[in-house]
PDB file of C-alpha atoms in Angstrom:
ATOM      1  CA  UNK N 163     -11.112  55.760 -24.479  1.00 72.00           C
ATOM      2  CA  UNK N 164      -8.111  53.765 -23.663  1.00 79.00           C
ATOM      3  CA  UNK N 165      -7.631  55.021 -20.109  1.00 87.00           C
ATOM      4  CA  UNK N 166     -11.320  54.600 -19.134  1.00 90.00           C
ATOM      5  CA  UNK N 167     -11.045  50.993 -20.338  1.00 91.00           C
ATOM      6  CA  UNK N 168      -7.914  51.097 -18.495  1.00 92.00           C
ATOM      7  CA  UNK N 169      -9.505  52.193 -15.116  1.00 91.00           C
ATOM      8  CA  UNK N 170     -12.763  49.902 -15.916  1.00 94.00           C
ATOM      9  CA  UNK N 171     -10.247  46.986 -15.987  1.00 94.00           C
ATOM     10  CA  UNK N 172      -8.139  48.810 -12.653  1.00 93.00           C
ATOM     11  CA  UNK N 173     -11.758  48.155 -11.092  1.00 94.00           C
ATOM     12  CA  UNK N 174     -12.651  44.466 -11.883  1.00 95.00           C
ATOM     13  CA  UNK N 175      -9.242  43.507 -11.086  1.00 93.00           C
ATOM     14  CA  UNK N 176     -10.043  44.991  -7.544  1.00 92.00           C
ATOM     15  CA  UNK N 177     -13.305  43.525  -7.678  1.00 92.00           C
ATOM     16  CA  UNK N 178     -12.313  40.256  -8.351  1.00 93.00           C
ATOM     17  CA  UNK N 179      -9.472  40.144  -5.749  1.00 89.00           C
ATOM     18  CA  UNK N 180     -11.694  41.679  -3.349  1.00 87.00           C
ATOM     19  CA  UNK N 181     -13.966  38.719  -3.751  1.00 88.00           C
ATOM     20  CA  UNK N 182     -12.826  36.189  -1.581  1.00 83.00           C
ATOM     21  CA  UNK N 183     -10.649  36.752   1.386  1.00 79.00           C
ATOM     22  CA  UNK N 184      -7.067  35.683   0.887  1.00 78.00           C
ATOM     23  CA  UNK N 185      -6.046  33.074   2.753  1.00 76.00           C
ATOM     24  CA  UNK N 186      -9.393  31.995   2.967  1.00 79.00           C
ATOM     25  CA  UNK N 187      -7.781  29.632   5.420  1.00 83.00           C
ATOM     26  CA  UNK N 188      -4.724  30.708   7.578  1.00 85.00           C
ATOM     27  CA  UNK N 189      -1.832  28.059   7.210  1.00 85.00           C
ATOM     28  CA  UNK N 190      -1.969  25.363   9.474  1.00 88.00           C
ATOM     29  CA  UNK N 191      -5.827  25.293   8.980  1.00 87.00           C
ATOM     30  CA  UNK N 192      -7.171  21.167   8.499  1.00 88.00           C
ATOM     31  CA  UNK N 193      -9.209  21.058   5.314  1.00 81.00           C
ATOM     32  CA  UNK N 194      -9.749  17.262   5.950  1.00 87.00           C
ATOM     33  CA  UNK N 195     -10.739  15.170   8.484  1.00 86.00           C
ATOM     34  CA  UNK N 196      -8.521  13.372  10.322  1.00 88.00           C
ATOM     35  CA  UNK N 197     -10.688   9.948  11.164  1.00 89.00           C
ATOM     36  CA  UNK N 198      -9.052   6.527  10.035  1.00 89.00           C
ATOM     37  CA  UNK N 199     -11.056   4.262   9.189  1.00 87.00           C
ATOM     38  CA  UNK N 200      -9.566   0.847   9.073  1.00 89.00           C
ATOM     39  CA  UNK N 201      -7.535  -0.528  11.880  1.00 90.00           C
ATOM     40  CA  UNK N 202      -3.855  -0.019  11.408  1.00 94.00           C
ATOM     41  CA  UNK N 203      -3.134  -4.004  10.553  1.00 94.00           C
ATOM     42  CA  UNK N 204       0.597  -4.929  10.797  1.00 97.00           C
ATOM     43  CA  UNK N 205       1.865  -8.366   9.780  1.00 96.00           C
ATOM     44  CA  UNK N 206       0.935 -11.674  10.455  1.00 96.00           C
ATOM     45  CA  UNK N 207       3.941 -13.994  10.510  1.00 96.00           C
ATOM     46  CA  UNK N 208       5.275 -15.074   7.395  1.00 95.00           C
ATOM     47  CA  UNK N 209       2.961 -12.314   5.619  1.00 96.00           C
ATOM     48  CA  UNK N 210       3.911 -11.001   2.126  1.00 96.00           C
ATOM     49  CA  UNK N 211       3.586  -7.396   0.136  1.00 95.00           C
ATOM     50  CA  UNK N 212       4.728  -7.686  -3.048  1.00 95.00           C
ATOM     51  CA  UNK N 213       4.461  -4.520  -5.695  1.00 94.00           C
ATOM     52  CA  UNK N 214       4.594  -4.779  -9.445  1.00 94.00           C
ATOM     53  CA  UNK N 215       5.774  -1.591 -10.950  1.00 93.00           C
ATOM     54  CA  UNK N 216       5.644  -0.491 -14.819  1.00 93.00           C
ATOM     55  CA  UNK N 217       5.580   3.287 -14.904  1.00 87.00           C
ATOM     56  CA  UNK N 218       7.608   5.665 -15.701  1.00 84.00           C
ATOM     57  CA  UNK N 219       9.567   8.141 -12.934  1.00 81.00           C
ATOM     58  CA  UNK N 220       8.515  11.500 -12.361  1.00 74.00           C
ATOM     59  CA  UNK N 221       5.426  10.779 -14.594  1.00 78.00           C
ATOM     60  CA  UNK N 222       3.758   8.730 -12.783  1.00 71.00           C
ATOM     61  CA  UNK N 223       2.629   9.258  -8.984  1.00 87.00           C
ATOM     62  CA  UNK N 224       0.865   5.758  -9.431  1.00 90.00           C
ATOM     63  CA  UNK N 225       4.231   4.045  -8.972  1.00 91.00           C
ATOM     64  CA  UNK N 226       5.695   6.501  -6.354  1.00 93.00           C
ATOM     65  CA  UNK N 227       2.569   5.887  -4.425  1.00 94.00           C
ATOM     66  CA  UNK N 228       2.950   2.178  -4.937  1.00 95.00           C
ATOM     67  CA  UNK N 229       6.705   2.373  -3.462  1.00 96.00           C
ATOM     68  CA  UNK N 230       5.191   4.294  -0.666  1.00 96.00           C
ATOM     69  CA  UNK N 231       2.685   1.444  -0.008  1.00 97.00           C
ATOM     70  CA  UNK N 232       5.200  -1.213  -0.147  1.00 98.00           C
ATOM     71  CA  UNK N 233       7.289   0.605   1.953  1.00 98.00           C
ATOM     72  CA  UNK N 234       4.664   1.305   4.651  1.00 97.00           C
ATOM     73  CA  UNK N 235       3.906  -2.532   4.736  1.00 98.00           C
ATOM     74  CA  UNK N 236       7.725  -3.381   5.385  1.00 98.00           C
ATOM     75  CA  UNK N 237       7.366  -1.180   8.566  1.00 98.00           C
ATOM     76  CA  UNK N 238       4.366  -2.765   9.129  1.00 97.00           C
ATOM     77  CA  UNK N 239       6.294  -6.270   9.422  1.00 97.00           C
ATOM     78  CA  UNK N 240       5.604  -7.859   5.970  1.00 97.00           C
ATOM     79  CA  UNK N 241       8.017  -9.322   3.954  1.00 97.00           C
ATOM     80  CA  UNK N 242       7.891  -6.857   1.060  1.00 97.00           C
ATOM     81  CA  UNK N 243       9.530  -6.949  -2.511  1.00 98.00           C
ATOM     82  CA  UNK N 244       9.323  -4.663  -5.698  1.00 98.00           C
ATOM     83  CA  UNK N 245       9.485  -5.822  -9.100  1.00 98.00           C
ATOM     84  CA  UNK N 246      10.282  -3.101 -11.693  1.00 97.00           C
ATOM     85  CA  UNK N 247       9.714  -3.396 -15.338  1.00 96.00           C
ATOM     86  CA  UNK N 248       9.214  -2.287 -18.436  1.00 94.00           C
ATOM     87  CA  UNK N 249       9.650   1.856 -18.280  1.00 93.00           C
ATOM     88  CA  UNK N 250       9.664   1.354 -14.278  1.00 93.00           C
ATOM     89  CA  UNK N 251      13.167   0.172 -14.879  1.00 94.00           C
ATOM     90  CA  UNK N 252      14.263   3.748 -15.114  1.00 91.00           C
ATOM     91  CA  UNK N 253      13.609   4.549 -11.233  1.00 92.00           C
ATOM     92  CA  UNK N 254      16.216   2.155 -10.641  1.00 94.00           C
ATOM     93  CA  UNK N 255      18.920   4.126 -12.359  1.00 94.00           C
ATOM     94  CA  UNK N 256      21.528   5.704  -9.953  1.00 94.00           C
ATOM     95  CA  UNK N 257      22.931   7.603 -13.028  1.00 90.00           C
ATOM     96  CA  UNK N 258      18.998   9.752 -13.535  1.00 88.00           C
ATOM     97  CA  UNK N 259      19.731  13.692 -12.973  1.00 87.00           C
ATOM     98  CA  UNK N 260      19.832  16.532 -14.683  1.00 92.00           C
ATOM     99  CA  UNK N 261      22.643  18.504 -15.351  1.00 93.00           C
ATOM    100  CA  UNK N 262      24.625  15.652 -13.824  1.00 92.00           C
ATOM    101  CA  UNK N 263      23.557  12.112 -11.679  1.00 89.00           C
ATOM    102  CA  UNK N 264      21.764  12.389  -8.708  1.00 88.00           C
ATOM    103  CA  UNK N 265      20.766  15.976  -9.209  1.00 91.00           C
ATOM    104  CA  UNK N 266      17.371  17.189  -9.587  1.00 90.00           C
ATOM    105  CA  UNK N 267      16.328  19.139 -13.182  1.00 90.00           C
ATOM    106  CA  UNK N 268      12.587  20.039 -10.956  1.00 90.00           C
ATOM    107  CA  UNK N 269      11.438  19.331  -7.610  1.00 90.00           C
ATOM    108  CA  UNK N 270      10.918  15.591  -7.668  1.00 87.00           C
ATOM    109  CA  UNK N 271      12.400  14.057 -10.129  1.00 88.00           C
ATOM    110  CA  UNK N 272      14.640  11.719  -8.296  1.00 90.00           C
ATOM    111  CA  UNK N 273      11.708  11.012  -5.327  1.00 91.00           C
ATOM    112  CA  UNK N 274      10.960   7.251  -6.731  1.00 92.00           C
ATOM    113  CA  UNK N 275      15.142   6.547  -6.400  1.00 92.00           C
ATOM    114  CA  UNK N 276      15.360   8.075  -3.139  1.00 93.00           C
ATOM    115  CA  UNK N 277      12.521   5.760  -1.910  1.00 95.00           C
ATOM    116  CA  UNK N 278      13.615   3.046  -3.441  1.00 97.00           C
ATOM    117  CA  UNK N 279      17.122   3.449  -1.551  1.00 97.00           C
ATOM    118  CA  UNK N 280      15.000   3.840   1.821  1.00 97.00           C
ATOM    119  CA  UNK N 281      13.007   0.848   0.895  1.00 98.00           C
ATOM    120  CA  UNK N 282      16.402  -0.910   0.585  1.00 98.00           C
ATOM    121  CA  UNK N 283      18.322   0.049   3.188  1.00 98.00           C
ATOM    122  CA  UNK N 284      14.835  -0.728   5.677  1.00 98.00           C
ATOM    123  CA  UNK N 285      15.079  -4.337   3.935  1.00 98.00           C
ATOM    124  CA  UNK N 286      12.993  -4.052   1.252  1.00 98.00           C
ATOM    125  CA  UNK N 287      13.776  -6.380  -2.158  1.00 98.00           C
ATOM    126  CA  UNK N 288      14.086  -5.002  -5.545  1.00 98.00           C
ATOM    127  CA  UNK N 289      13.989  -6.938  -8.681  1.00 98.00           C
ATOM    128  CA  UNK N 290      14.566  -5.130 -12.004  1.00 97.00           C
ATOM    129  CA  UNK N 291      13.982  -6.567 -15.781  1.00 96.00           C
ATOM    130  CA  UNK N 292      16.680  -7.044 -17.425  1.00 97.00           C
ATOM    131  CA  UNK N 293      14.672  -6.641 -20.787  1.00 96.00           C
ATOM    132  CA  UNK N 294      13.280  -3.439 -19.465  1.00 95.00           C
ATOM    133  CA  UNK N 295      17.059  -2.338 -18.501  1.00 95.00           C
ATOM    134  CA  UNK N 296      18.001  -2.720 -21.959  1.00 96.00           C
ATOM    135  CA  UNK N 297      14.834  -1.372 -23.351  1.00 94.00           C
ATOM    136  CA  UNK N 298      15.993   2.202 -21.663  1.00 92.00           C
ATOM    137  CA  UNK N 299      19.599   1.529 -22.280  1.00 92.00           C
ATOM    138  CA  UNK N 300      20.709   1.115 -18.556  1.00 93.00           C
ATOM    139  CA  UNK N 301      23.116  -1.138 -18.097  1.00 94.00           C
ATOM    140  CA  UNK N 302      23.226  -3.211 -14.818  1.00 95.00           C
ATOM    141  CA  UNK N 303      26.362  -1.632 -13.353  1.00 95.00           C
ATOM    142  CA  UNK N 304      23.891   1.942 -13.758  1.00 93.00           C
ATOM    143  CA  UNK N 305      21.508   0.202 -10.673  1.00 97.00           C
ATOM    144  CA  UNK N 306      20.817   1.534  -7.204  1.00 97.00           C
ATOM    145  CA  UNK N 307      22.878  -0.322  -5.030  1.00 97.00           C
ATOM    146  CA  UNK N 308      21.008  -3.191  -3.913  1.00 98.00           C
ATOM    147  CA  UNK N 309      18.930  -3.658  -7.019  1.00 98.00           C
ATOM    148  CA  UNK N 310      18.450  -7.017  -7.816  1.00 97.00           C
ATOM    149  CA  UNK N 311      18.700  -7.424 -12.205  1.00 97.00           C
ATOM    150  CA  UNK N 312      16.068  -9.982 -13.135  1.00 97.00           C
ATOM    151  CA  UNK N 313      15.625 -12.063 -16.179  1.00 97.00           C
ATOM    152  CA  UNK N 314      12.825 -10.741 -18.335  1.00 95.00           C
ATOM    153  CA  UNK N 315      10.833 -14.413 -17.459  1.00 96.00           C
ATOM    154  CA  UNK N 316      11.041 -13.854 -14.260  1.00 96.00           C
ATOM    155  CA  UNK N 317       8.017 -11.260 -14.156  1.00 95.00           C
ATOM    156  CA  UNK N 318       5.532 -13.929 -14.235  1.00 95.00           C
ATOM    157  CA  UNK N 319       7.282 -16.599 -12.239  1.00 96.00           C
ATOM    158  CA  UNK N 320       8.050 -13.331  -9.310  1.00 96.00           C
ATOM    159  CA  UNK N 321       4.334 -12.967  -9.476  1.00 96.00           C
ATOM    160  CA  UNK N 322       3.622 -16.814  -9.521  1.00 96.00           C
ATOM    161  CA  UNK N 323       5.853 -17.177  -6.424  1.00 96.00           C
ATOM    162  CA  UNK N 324       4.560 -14.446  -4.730  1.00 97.00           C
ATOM    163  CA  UNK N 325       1.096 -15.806  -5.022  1.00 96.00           C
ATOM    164  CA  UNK N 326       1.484 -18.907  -3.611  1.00 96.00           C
ATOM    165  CA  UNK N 327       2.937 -17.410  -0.450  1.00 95.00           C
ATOM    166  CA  UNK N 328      -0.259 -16.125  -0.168  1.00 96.00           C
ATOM    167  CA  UNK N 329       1.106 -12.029  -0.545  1.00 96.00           C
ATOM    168  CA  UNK N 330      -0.613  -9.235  -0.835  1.00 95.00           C
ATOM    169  CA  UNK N 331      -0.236  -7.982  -4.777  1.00 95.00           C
ATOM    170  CA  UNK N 332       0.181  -4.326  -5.724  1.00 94.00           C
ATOM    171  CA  UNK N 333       0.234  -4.365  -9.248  1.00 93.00           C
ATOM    172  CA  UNK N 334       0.754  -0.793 -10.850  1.00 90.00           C
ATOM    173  CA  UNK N 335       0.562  -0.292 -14.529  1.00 86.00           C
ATOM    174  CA  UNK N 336       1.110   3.220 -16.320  1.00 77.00           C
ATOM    175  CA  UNK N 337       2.872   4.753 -19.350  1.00 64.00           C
TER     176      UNK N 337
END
């Protein structure tokens, strides 16, 4: 009994697999379209991006998209600036890693620092909460060179400031 259920299971598993043709699709292969639809706009003069991030790393592709996005629109000539807070504090550790600092535990962990450092060195601004800092228990001298530590008041007054420059506003909220 046992070796025809065997050989009845042998079969479906061949059926099954037989099925659909793997690769449906040979590498390479486009399943998407290709058409943009906007233009591609690049800055006015004096034109502002500015990103409000309060997610936390590795668990949240909103705020590595958002970085993404901010950094596209400093290649695309706008003034752009990142405010981190609240658990987005943490992607402005240079001591995250696992099983020591600046090593990855799985395959992306450490993408939102690395962008963050591009952002930087391309001339990006970072502001980081000082409240959210200490909520994680990072201490200042733990930032990404370049990070700028911000008092926890400074959220709204960032996003005041930014607004009356007339900026763009990314603001990205996840847990």
């Amino acid at each position: 009994m046992t070796n025809d259920i065997d050989a009845q299971i042998a079969e479906n598993i061949a059926a099954s697999l037989g099925e659909i043709p793997h690769p449906s699709l040979p590498k390479g292969s486009s399943l998407y379209g290709s058409t943009k639809i906007f233009p591609d706009y690049q800055a006015e003069d004096g034109e502002t991006y500015f990103t409000l991030i309060h997610g936390i790393p590795h668990e949240s592709s909103v705020s590595f998209v958002a970085i993404l996005q901010a950094t596209r629109a400093l290649r695309k000539g706008f003034e752009s600036a990142i405010y981190l807070y609240g658990p987005g504090t943490l992607a402005a550790s240079a001591n995250r890693g696992f099983p020591t600092t600046g090593a990855e535990g799985f395959p992306g962990e450490l993408n939102m620092n690395g962008s963050l450092e591009t952002f930087i060195k391309e001339g990006g601004t970072v502001y980081c909460c000082r409240f959210g800092l200490a909520l994680h228990g990072i201490r200042e001298e733990d930032l990404i060179e370049g990070v700028i530590p911000a008092h926890p008041l400074d959220v709204q007054d960032a996003l005041i400031h930014y607004a009356r420059k007339g900026a763009i506003i990314n603001s990205t909220y996840n847990l």
